[in-house]
XYZ file of N, CA, C and O in Angstrom:
304
model
N 8.289 -19.026 -2.353
C 7.399 -17.869 -2.376
C 8.130 -16.691 -3.023
O 9.265 -16.404 -2.678
N 7.467 -16.034 -3.947
C 8.056 -14.888 -4.621
C 8.050 -13.680 -3.691
O 7.129 -13.504 -2.902
N 9.070 -12.814 -3.806
C 9.094 -11.614 -2.963
C 7.954 -10.669 -3.331
O 7.533 -10.608 -4.497
N 7.460 -9.946 -2.332
C 6.374 -9.002 -2.562
C 6.866 -7.793 -3.361
O 6.155 -7.282 -4.217
N 8.085 -7.321 -3.052
C 8.626 -6.135 -3.703
C 9.804 -6.489 -4.584
O 10.617 -7.347 -4.244
N 9.902 -5.805 -5.717
C 10.944 -6.061 -6.699
C 11.847 -4.840 -6.856
O 11.382 -3.697 -6.776
N 13.118 -5.090 -7.113
C 14.044 -4.034 -7.489
C 13.687 -3.573 -8.901
O 13.082 -4.330 -9.679
N 14.086 -2.369 -9.258
C 13.832 -1.910 -10.616
C 14.515 -2.818 -11.633
O 13.976 -3.067 -12.715
N 15.679 -3.343 -11.274
C 16.372 -4.256 -12.186
C 15.591 -5.554 -12.369
O 15.597 -6.138 -13.462
N 14.894 -6.004 -11.330
C 14.046 -7.198 -11.450
C 12.869 -6.924 -12.385
O 12.503 -7.771 -13.205
N 12.280 -5.737 -12.239
C 11.162 -5.350 -13.109
C 11.642 -5.281 -14.559
O 10.973 -5.773 -15.469
N 12.820 -4.696 -14.760
C 13.383 -4.597 -16.108
C 13.563 -5.984 -16.714
O 13.243 -6.203 -17.884
N 14.050 -6.920 -15.927
C 14.235 -8.286 -16.420
C 12.886 -8.928 -16.760
O 12.764 -9.605 -17.786
N 11.897 -8.704 -15.926
C 10.557 -9.270 -16.178
C 9.965 -8.737 -17.477
O 9.325 -9.471 -18.227
N 10.157 -7.440 -17.730
C 9.565 -6.801 -18.906
C 10.490 -6.819 -20.118
O 10.089 -6.387 -21.198
N 11.710 -7.301 -19.918
C 12.711 -7.353 -20.983
C 12.983 -5.965 -21.567
O 12.958 -5.757 -22.782
N 13.185 -5.004 -20.659
C 13.542 -3.632 -21.020
C 14.748 -3.224 -20.170
O 15.199 -3.984 -19.311
N 15.257 -2.026 -20.386
C 16.412 -1.575 -19.618
C 15.994 -1.031 -18.251
O 14.838 -0.639 -18.049
N 16.962 -0.990 -17.341
C 16.716 -0.405 -16.026
C 16.269 1.051 -16.163
O 15.377 1.497 -15.437
N 16.883 1.793 -17.090
C 16.534 3.204 -17.243
C 15.107 3.375 -17.757
O 14.430 4.340 -17.384
N 14.631 2.454 -18.576
C 13.244 2.522 -19.033
C 12.294 2.329 -17.848
O 11.285 3.029 -17.741
N 12.610 1.395 -16.974
C 11.764 1.172 -15.793
C 11.814 2.393 -14.883
O 10.781 2.837 -14.375
N 12.993 2.965 -14.691
C 13.128 4.157 -13.854
C 12.241 5.275 -14.412
O 11.530 5.944 -13.657
N 12.260 5.468 -15.714
C 11.423 6.497 -16.332
C 9.937 6.196 -16.112
O 9.155 7.106 -15.812
N 9.530 4.938 -16.245
C 8.130 4.560 -16.031
C 7.708 4.853 -14.595
O 6.593 5.325 -14.354
N 8.615 4.605 -13.651
C 8.328 4.863 -12.235
C 8.266 6.366 -11.977
O 7.327 6.870 -11.358
N 9.265 7.102 -12.453
C 9.330 8.543 -12.188
C 8.182 9.298 -12.859
O 7.733 10.312 -12.349
N 7.701 8.793 -13.986
C 6.595 9.455 -14.678
C 5.240 9.111 -14.056
O 4.230 9.721 -14.397
N 5.221 8.096 -13.176
C 3.973 7.678 -12.556
C 3.242 6.598 -13.339
O 2.177 6.148 -12.921
N 3.808 6.191 -14.460
C 3.185 5.145 -15.281
C 3.128 3.813 -14.542
O 2.151 3.075 -14.646
N 4.191 3.523 -13.792
C 4.277 2.279 -13.018
C 4.389 2.652 -11.547
O 5.379 3.261 -11.125
N 3.378 2.330 -10.721
C 3.421 2.682 -9.304
C 4.588 2.001 -8.587
O 4.883 0.829 -8.827
N 5.260 2.778 -7.731
C 6.389 2.266 -6.960
C 6.495 3.064 -5.664
O 5.841 4.101 -5.502
N 7.331 2.576 -4.759
C 7.582 3.289 -3.504
C 9.082 3.480 -3.330
O 9.878 2.727 -3.888
N 9.435 4.511 -2.570
C 10.832 4.729 -2.195
C 10.975 4.304 -0.743
O 10.162 4.677 0.096
N 11.995 3.517 -0.461
C 12.196 3.037 0.909
C 13.636 3.275 1.332
O 14.526 3.459 0.497
N 13.844 3.242 2.628
C 15.185 3.344 3.176
C 15.738 4.756 3.132
O 15.200 5.647 2.502
N 16.855 4.931 3.817
C 17.493 6.234 3.919
C 17.995 6.760 2.588
O 18.084 7.959 2.386
N 18.344 5.880 1.695
C 18.850 6.294 0.383
C 17.748 6.354 -0.673
O 18.028 6.617 -1.840
N 16.512 6.100 -0.262
C 15.380 6.216 -1.177
C 15.431 5.271 -2.356
O 15.285 5.675 -3.499
N 15.630 3.998 -2.080
C 15.668 3.009 -3.147
C 14.246 2.674 -3.593
O 13.352 2.520 -2.772
N 14.074 2.563 -4.901
C 12.760 2.275 -5.472
C 12.440 0.787 -5.384
O 13.299 -0.051 -5.599
N 11.163 0.505 -5.095
C 10.657 -0.863 -5.104
C 9.286 -0.869 -5.771
O 8.481 0.048 -5.589
N 9.032 -1.913 -6.528
C 7.736 -2.085 -7.198
C 7.088 -3.330 -6.614
O 7.688 -4.409 -6.618
N 5.885 -3.161 -6.115
C 5.159 -4.308 -5.573
C 4.750 -5.210 -6.735
O 4.284 -4.744 -7.776
N 4.966 -6.497 -6.561
C 4.653 -7.462 -7.626
C 3.204 -7.320 -8.101
O 2.936 -7.368 -9.304
N 2.280 -7.101 -7.191
C 0.871 -6.943 -7.574
C 0.679 -5.731 -8.473
O -0.097 -5.774 -9.433
N 1.400 -4.607 -8.192
C 1.305 -3.415 -9.039
C 1.890 -3.687 -10.420
O 1.384 -3.191 -11.426
N 2.970 -4.491 -10.489
C 3.553 -4.855 -11.773
C 2.564 -5.677 -12.587
O 2.376 -5.434 -13.781
N 1.908 -6.626 -11.959
C 0.924 -7.449 -12.671
C -0.245 -6.597 -13.158
O -0.737 -6.793 -14.274
N -0.686 -5.633 -12.344
C -1.752 -4.729 -12.767
C -1.303 -3.890 -13.955
O -2.071 -3.671 -14.895
N -0.052 -3.423 -13.920
C 0.510 -2.652 -15.024
C 0.507 -3.480 -16.307
O 0.100 -2.983 -17.364
N 0.932 -4.714 -16.217
C 0.969 -5.588 -17.382
C -0.440 -5.788 -17.941
O -0.657 -5.695 -19.156
N -1.413 -6.043 -17.080
C -2.793 -6.218 -17.540
C -3.317 -4.936 -18.192
O -4.014 -4.988 -19.215
N -2.975 -3.777 -17.616
C -3.391 -2.499 -18.188
C -2.783 -2.320 -19.582
O -3.453 -1.866 -20.505
N -1.529 -2.704 -19.749
C -0.867 -2.587 -21.044
C -1.494 -3.534 -22.069
O -1.612 -3.184 -23.243
N -1.892 -4.740 -21.643
C -2.612 -5.643 -22.547
C -3.908 -4.993 -23.024
O -4.238 -5.034 -24.215
N -4.653 -4.375 -22.104
C -5.923 -3.729 -22.459
C -5.678 -2.555 -23.399
O -6.406 -2.383 -24.392
N -4.662 -1.733 -23.106
C -4.344 -0.595 -23.967
C -3.925 -1.068 -25.363
O -4.325 -0.472 -26.371
N -3.150 -2.127 -25.417
C -2.707 -2.657 -26.705
C -3.878 -3.211 -27.499
O -3.988 -2.974 -28.709
N -4.777 -3.923 -26.834
C -5.958 -4.472 -27.511
C -6.804 -3.340 -28.077
O -7.297 -3.427 -29.218
N -6.961 -2.258 -27.332
C -7.724 -1.103 -27.804
C -7.035 -0.474 -29.006
O -7.684 -0.133 -29.998
N -5.714 -0.357 -28.960
C -4.957 0.207 -30.078
C -5.107 -0.663 -31.327
O -5.309 -0.141 -32.426
N -5.042 -1.980 -31.145
C -5.182 -2.901 -32.281
C -6.569 -2.761 -32.903
O -6.711 -2.734 -34.131
N -7.599 -2.648 -32.066
C -8.965 -2.467 -32.591
C -9.079 -1.160 -33.372
O -9.740 -1.095 -34.404
N -8.437 -0.116 -32.875
C -8.525 1.193 -33.516
C -7.628 1.310 -34.746
O -7.807 2.210 -35.565
N -6.660 0.412 -34.880
C -5.698 0.473 -35.985
C -5.586 -0.886 -36.664
O -4.536 -1.534 -36.592
N -6.650 -1.317 -37.352
C -6.617 -2.653 -37.970
C -5.588 -2.700 -39.099
O -5.287 -1.685 -39.729
N -5.098 -3.889 -39.345
C -4.206 -4.097 -40.478
C -5.004 -3.936 -41.756
O -6.140 -4.405 -41.861
N -4.428 -3.305 -42.726
C -5.059 -3.209 -44.040
C -4.628 -4.408 -44.846
O -3.452 -4.582 -45.136
N -5.588 -5.242 -45.178
C -5.283 -6.428 -45.966
C -4.976 -6.016 -47.402
O -5.679 -5.171 -47.972
N -3.952 -6.610 -47.972
C -3.637 -6.350 -49.379
C -4.673 -7.034 -50.261
O -5.157 -8.123 -49.942
N -4.963 -6.397 -51.342
C -5.861 -6.985 -52.327
C -5.154 -8.193 -52.949
O -4.059 -8.068 -53.476
N -5.741 -9.409 -52.877
C -5.087 -10.590 -53.421
C -4.760 -10.468 -54.901
O -3.880 -11.160 -55.414
N -5.434 -9.579 -55.641
C -5.172 -9.401 -57.068
C -3.859 -8.648 -57.316
O -3.360 -8.644 -58.428
N -3.322 -7.990 -56.281
C -2.080 -7.220 -56.478
C -0.892 -8.096 -56.608
O -0.674 -9.087 -56.117
């Protein structure tokens, strides 16, 4: 069974980005997370990470629709 909550380093590994990028996403509110314990360690619920990924797929699809590739003229 997969853990419900992930360390920021686990999230970074899942997304193939740096720990500092994940920290920025959490601190900016882009990726929902909670602070736990006396030292306020960040945790991201796996379900919130999956929702974030799905949201990014939707945002990317919208961007692709709005920014189509310009096909080169075959005569060039």
